[in-house]
Tab-separated table of C-alpha atoms and ligand atoms in Angstrom:
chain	number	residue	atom	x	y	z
A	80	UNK	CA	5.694	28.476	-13.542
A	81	UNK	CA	6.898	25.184	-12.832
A	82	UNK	CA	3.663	23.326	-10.657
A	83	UNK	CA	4.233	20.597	-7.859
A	84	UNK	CA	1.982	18.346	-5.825
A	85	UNK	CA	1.450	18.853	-2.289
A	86	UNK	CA	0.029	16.563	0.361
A	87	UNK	CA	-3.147	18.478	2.197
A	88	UNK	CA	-5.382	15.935	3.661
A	89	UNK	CA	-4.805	12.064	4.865
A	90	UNK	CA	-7.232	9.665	5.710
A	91	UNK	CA	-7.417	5.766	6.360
A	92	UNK	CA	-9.986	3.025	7.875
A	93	UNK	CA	-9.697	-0.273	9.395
A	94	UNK	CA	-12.514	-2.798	9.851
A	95	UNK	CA	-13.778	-3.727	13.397
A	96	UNK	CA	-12.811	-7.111	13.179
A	97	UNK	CA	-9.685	-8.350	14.728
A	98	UNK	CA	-8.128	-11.842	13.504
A	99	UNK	CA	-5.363	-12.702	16.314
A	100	UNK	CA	-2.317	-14.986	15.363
A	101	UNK	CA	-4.246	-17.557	17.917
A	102	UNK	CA	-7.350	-17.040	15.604
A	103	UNK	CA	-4.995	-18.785	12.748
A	104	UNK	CA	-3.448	-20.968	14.693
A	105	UNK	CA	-7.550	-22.333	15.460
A	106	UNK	CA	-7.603	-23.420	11.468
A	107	UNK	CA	-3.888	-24.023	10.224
A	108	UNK	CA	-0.776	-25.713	12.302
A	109	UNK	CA	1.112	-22.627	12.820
A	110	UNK	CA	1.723	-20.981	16.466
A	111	UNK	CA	1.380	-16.847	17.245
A	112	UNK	CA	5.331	-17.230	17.940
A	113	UNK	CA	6.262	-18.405	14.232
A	114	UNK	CA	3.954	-15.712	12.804
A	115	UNK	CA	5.640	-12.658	15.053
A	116	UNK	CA	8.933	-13.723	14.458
A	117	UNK	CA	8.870	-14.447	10.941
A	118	UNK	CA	7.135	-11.399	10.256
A	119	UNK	CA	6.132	-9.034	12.816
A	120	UNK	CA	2.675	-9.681	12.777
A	121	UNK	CA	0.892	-9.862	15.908
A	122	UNK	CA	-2.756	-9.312	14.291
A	123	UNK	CA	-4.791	-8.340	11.713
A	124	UNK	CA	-8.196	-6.785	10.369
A	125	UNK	CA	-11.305	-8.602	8.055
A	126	UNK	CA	-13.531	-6.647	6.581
A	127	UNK	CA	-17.008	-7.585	7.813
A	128	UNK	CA	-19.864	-9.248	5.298
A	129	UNK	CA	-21.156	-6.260	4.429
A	130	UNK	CA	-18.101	-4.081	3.912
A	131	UNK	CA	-16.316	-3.675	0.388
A	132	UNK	CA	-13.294	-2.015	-0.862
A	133	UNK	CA	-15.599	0.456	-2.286
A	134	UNK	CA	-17.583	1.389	0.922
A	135	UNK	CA	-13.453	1.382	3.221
A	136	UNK	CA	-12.400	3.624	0.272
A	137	UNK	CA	-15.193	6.041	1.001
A	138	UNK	CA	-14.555	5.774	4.608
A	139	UNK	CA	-10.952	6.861	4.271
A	140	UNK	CA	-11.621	9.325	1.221
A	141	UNK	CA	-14.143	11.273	3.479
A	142	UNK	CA	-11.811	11.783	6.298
A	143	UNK	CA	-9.091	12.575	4.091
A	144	UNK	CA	-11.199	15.294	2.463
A	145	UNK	CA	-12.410	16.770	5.695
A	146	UNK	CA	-8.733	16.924	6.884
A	147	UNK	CA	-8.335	18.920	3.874
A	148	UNK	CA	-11.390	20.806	3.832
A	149	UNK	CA	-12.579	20.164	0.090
A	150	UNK	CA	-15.847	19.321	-1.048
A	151	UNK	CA	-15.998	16.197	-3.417
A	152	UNK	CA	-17.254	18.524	-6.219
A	153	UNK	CA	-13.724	20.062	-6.108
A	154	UNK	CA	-11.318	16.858	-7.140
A	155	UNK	CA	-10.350	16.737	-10.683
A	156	UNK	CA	-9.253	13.211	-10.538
A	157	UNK	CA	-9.930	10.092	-8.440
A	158	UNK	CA	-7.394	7.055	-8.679
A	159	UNK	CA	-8.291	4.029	-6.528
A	160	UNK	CA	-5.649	1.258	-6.353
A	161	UNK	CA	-7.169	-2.356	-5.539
A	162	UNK	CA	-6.608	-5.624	-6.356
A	163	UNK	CA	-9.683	-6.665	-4.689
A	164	UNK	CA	-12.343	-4.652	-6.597
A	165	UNK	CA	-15.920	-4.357	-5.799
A	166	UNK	CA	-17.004	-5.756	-9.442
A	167	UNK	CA	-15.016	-6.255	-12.550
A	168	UNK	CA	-16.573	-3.169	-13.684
A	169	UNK	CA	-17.218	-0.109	-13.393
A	170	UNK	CA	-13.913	0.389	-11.741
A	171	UNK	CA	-13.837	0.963	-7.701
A	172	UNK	CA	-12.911	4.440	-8.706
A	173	UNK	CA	-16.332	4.874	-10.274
A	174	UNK	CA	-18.079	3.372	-7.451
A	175	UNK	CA	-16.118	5.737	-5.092
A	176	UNK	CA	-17.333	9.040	-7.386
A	177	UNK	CA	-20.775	7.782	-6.808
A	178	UNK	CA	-20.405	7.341	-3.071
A	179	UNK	CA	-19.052	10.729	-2.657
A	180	UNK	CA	-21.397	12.762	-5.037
A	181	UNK	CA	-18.016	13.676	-6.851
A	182	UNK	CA	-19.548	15.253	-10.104
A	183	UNK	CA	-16.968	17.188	-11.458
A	184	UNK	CA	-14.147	14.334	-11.787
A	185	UNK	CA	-12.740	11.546	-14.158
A	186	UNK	CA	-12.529	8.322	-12.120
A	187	UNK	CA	-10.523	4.882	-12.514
A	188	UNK	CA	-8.518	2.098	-10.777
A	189	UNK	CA	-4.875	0.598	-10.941
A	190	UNK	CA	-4.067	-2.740	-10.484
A	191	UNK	CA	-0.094	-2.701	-9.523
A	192	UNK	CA	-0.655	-5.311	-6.167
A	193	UNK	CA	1.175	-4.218	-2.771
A	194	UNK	CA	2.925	-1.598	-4.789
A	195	UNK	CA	-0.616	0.122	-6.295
A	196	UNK	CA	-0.505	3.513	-3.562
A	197	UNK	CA	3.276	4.364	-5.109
A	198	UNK	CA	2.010	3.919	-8.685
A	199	UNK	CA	-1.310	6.241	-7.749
A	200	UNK	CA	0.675	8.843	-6.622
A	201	UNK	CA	3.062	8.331	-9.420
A	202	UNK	CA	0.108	9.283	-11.840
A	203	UNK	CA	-1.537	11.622	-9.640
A	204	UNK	CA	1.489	13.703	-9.385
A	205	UNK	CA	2.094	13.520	-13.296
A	206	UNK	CA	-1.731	14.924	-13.706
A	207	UNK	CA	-0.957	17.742	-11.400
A	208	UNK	CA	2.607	18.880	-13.094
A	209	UNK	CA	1.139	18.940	-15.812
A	210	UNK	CA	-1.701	21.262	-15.237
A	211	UNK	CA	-3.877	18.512	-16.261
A	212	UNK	CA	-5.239	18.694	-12.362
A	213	UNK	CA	-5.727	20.391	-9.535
A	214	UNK	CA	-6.817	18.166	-6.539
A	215	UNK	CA	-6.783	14.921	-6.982
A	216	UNK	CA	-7.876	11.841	-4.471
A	217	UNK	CA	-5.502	8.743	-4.747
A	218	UNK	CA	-7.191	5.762	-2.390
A	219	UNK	CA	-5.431	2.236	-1.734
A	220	UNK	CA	-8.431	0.074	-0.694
A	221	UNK	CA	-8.213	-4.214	-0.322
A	222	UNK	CA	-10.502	-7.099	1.381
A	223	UNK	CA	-7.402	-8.959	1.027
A	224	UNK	CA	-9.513	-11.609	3.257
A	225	UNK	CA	-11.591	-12.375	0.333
A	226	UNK	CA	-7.872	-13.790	-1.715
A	227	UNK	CA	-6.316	-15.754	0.641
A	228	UNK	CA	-6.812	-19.641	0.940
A	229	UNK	CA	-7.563	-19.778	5.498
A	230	UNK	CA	-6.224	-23.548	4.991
A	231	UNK	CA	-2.908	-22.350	3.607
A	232	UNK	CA	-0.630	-21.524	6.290
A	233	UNK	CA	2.188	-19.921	4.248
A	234	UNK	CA	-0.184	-16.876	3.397
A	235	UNK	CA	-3.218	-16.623	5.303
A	236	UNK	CA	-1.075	-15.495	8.254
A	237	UNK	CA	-0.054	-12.325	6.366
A	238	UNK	CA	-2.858	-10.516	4.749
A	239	UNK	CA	-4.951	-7.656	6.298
A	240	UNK	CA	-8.101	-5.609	5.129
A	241	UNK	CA	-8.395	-1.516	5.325
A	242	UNK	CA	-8.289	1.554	3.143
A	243	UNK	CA	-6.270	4.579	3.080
A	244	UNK	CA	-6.678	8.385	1.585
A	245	UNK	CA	-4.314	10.583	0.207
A	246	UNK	CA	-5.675	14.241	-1.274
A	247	UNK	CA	-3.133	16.224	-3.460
A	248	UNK	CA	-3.094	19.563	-4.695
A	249	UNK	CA	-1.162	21.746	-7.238
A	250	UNK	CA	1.100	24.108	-5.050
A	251	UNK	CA	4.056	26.518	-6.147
A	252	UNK	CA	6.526	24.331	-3.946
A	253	UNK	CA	6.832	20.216	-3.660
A	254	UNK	CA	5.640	18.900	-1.959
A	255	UNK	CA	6.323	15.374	-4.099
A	256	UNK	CA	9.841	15.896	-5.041
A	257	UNK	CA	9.506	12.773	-7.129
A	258	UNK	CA	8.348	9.071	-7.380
A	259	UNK	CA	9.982	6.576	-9.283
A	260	UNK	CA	8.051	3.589	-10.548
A	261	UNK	CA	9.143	-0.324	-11.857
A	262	UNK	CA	7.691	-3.460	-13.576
A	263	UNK	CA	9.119	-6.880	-14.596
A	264	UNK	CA	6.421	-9.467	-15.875
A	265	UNK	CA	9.082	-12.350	-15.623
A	266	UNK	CA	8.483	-13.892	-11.864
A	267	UNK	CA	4.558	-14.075	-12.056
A	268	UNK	CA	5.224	-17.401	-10.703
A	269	UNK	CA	6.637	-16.550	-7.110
A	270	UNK	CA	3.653	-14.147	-6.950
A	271	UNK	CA	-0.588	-14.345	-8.119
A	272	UNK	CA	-3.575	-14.707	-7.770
A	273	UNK	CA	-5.583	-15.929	-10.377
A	274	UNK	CA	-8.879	-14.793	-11.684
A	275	UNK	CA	-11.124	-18.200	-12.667
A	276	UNK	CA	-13.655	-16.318	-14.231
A	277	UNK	CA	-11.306	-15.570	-17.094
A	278	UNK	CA	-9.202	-19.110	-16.654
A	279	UNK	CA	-8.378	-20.126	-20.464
A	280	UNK	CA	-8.814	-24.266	-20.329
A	281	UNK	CA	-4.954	-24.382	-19.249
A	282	UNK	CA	-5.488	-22.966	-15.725
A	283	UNK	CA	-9.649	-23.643	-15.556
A	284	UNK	CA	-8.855	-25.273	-12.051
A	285	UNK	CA	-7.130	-22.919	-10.266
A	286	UNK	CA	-8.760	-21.048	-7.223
A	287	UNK	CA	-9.220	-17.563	-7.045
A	288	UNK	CA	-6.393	-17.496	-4.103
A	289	UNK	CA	-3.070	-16.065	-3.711
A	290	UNK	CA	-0.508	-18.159	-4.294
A	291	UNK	CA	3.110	-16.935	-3.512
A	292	UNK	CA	6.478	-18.847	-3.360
A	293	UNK	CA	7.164	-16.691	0.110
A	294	UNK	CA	11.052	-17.385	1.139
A	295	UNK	CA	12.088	-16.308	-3.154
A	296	UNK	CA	10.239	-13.100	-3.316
A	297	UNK	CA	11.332	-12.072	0.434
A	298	UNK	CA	14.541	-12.274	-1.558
A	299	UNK	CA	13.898	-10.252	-4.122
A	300	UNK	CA	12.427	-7.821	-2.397
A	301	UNK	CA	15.104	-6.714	-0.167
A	302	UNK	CA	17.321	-6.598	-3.202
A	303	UNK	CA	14.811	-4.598	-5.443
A	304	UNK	CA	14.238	-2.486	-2.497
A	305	UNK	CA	17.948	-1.376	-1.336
A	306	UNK	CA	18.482	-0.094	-5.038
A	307	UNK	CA	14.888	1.643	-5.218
A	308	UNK	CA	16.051	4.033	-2.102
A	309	UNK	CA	19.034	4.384	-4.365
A	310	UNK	CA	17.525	5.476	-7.061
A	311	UNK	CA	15.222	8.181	-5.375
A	312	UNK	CA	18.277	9.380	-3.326
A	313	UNK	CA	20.285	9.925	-6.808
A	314	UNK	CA	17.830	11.595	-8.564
A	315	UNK	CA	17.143	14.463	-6.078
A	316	UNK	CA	21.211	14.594	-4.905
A	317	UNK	CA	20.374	13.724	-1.274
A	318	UNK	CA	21.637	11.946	1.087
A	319	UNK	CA	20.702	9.136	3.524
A	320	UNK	CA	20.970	11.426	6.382
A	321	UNK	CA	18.624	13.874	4.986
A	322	UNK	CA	15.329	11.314	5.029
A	323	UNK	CA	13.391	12.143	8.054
A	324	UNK	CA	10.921	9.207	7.933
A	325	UNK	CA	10.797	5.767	5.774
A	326	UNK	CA	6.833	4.785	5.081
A	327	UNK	CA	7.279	1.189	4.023
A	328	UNK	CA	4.920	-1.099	2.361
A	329	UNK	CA	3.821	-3.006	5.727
A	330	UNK	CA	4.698	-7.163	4.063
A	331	UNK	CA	7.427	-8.242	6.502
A	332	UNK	CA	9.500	-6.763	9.493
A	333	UNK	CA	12.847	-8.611	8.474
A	334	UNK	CA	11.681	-6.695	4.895
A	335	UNK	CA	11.264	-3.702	6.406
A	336	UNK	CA	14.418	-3.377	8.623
A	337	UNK	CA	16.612	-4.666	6.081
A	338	UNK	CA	15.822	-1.363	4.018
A	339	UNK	CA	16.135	1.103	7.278
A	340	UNK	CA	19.426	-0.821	7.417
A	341	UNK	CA	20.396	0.727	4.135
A	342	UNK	CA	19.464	3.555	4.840
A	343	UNK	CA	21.255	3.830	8.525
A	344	UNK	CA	18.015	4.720	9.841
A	345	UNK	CA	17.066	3.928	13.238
A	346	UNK	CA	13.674	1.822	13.787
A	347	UNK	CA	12.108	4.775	15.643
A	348	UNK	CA	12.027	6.695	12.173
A	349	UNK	CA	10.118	4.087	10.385
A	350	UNK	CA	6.363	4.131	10.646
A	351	UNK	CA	5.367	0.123	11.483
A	352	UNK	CA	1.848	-0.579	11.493
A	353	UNK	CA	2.238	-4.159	10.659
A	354	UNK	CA	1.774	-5.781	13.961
A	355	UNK	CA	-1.489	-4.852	13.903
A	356	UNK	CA	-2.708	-4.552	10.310
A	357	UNK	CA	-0.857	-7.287	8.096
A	358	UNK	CA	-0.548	-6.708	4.470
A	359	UNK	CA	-3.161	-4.312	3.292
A	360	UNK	CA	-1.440	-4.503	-0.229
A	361	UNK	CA	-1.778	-1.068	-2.170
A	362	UNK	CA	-3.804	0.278	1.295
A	363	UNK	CA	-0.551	-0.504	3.416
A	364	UNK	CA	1.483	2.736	2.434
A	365	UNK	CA	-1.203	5.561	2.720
A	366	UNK	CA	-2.574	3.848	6.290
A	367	UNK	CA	0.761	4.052	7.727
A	368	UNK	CA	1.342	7.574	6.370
A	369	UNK	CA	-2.274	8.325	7.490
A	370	UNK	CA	-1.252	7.701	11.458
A	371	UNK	CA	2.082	9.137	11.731
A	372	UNK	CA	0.548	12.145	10.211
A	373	UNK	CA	-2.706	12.268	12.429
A	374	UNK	CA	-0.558	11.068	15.901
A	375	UNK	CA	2.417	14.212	15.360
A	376	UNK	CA	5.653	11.787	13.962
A	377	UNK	CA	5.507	13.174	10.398
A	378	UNK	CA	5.257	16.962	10.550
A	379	UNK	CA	5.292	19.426	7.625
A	380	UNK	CA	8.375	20.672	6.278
A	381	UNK	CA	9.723	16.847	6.887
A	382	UNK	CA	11.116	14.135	4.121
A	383	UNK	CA	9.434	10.946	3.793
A	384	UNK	CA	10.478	8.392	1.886
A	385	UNK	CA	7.704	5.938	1.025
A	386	UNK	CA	8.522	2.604	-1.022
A	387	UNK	CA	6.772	-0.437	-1.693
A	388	UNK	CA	7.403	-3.468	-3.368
A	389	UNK	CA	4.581	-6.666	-4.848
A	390	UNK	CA	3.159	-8.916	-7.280
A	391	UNK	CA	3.871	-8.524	-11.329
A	392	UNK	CA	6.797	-7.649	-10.164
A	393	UNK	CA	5.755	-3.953	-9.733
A	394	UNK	CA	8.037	-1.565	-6.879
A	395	UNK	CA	8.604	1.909	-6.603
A	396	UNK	CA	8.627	4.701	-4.378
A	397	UNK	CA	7.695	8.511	-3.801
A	398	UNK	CA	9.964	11.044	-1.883
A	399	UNK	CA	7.478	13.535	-0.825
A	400	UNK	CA	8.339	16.629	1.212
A	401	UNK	CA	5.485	16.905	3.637
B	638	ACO	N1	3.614	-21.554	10.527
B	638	ACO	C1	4.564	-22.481	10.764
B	638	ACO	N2	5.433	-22.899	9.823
B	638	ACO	C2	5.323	-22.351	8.594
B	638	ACO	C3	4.346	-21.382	8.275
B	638	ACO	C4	3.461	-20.987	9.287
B	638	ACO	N3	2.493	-20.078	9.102
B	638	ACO	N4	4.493	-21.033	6.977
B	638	ACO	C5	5.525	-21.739	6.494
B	638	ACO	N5	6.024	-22.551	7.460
B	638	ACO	C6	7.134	-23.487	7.351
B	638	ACO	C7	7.404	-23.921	5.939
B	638	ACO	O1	6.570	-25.003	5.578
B	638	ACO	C8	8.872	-24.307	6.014
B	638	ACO	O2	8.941	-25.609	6.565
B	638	ACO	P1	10.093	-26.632	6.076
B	638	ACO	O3	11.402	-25.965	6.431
B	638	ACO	O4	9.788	-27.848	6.879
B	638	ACO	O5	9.892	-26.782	4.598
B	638	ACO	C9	9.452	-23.325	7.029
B	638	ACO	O6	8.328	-22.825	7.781
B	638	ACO	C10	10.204	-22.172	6.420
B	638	ACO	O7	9.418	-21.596	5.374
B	638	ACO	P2	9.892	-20.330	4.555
B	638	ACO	O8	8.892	-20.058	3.464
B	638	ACO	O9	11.321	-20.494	4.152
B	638	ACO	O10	9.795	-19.196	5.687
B	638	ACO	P3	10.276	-17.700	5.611
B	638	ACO	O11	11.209	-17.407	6.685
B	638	ACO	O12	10.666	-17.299	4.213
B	638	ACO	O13	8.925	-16.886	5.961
B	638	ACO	C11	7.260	-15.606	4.804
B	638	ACO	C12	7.779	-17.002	5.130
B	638	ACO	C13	6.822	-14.946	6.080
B	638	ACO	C14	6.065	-15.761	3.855
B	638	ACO	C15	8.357	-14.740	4.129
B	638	ACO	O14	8.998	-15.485	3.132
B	638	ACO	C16	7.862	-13.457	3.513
B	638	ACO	O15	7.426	-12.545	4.182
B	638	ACO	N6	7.968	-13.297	2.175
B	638	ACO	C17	7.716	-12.039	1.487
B	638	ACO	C18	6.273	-11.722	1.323
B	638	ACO	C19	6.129	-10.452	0.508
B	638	ACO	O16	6.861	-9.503	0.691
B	638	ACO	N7	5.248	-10.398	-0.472
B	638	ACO	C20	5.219	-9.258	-1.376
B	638	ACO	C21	4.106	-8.436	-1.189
B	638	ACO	S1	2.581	-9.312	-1.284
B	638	ACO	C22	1.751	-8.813	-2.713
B	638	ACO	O17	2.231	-8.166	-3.595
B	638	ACO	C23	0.321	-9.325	-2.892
């Protein structure tokens, strides 16, 4: 028998903290009307002092779990994508176990930027066709607040913190009907953040901030994009028209729109949460999917089309029937 994995609990959390385009435009020379139009950002959330990716991740895996109405002794696996861990090591993943008393799992991160959720569910799923798993807990979770440079203008306007849940488990029927996933190492200079502690003497100056040529990747990704929804349509032989909802990776509403475009699909069937979250990075997807499943827009039975491009270049996507 032929196993699939099937979505049964969502979860997400946001800080408290709100960070207003007027906020920015207090510390750099930019205006709330430049930020909106440019990218459909209105606002966004900061973790406070005392909050960490792993302690939003446990936050959004608990409600998640609860929605699914497993105990944390019953997941098999636990993947937490971050670019913003807690420490170095042990991963975030581990730190989440701990949190959540989850004794009877394995436990580890991925590091794939913005596009970390798609990857997460990308392995998760493998685990679970395989029979390797049986529930499994995939968490995107970033204090993106804690990369970005507040004097530089070009990215501090687009970066937001929060965490978001996803539990899986092994069902007869998908469920995820697949995910497709990408890399190319060759633009890591439109796109990084670099890491001083392990600078070799080369880049020993460089700040631990995110540094991204903006205008060249916004390019790329709307290219890499329109032939990732390609791709997924091709390999399960459907059509545009039969995609109920398009979760995006929440980076840019020109982004965004170009690739409902594509598809012919009107705004209304794209879940937005960007005005008021930014760029979570690899929390973006699974928050968005997390509200439109909790406020009635994405009901069972449905398709949903979730993609995400970011940094490496990594981008892929995951057609799930929820
Ligand atoms: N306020 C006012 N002016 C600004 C600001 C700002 N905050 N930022 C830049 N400008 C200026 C620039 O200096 C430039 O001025 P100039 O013409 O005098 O040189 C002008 O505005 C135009 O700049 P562009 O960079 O061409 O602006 P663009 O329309 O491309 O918008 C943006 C910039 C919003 C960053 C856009 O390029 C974008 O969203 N890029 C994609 C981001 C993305 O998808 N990242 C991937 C995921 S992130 C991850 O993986 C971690």
């Amino acid at each position: 028998m032929r196993h699939y994995s099937r979505v049964i609990g969502t979860g997400g959390y946001l800080p408290t903290t709100i960070c207003t385009n007027d906020d920015i435009s207090q510390r750099v020379e930019t205006s709330d009307s430049w930020i909106f139009e440019r990218t459909g950002i209105k606002s966004r959330r900061i973790a406070g002092g005392d909050e960490s990716a792993a302690s939003m991740a446990e936050i959004a895996a608990t409600q998640a779990m609860d929605a699914a109405e497993i105990l944390a002794d019953e997941l098999d696996l636990i993947i937490v994508a971050t670019g913003t861990p807690d420490r170095v090591y042990p991963s975030t993943a581990c730190l989440l176990q701990q949190r959540l008393g989850a004794k009877n799992c394995v436990a580890f991160d991925i590091q794939a930027a913005c596009s970390g959720s798609i990857f997460a569910l990308s392995i998760a799923d493998q685990y679970i066709k395989s029979g390797a798993a049986k529930k499994v807990l995939v968490v995107g979770s970033e204090v993106c607040s804690r990369l970005v440079d507040w004097t530089d203008r070009e990215t501090c306007i687009l970066f937001g913190d929060g965490a978001g849940a996803i539990v899986l488990e092994v069902a007869e029927q998908a469920g995820i009907l697949s995910t497709h996933i990408h890399s190319d190492g060759g633009c890591e200079d439109l796109l990084y953040c670099p890491n001083p502690q392990a600078a070799t003497a080369a880049n020993k100056d460089e700040l631990g901030f995110i540094k991204m040529r903006g205008n060249e990747v916004f390019k790329v990704a709307v290219n890499t994009l329109g032939r990732i929804v390609d791709e997924t349509l091709a390999a399960n032989e459907m059509d545009k028209s039969d995609i109920d909802w398009l979760v995006p990776h929440q980076a840019n509403i020109r982004i965004i729109a170009a690739t409902a475009k594509k598809l012919r699909m009107s705004m209304d069937q794209v879940v937005v949460t960007l005005e008021n979250q930014g760029n979570t990075s690899s929390a973006s997807i699974l928050l968005a999917f997390n509200e439109a499943v909790r406020d009635g827009r994405i009901q069972r039975g449905q398709v949903v089309l979730l993609e995400a491009f970011g940094a490496g270049f990594t981008w892929g996507s995951a057609l799930i029937r929820y």
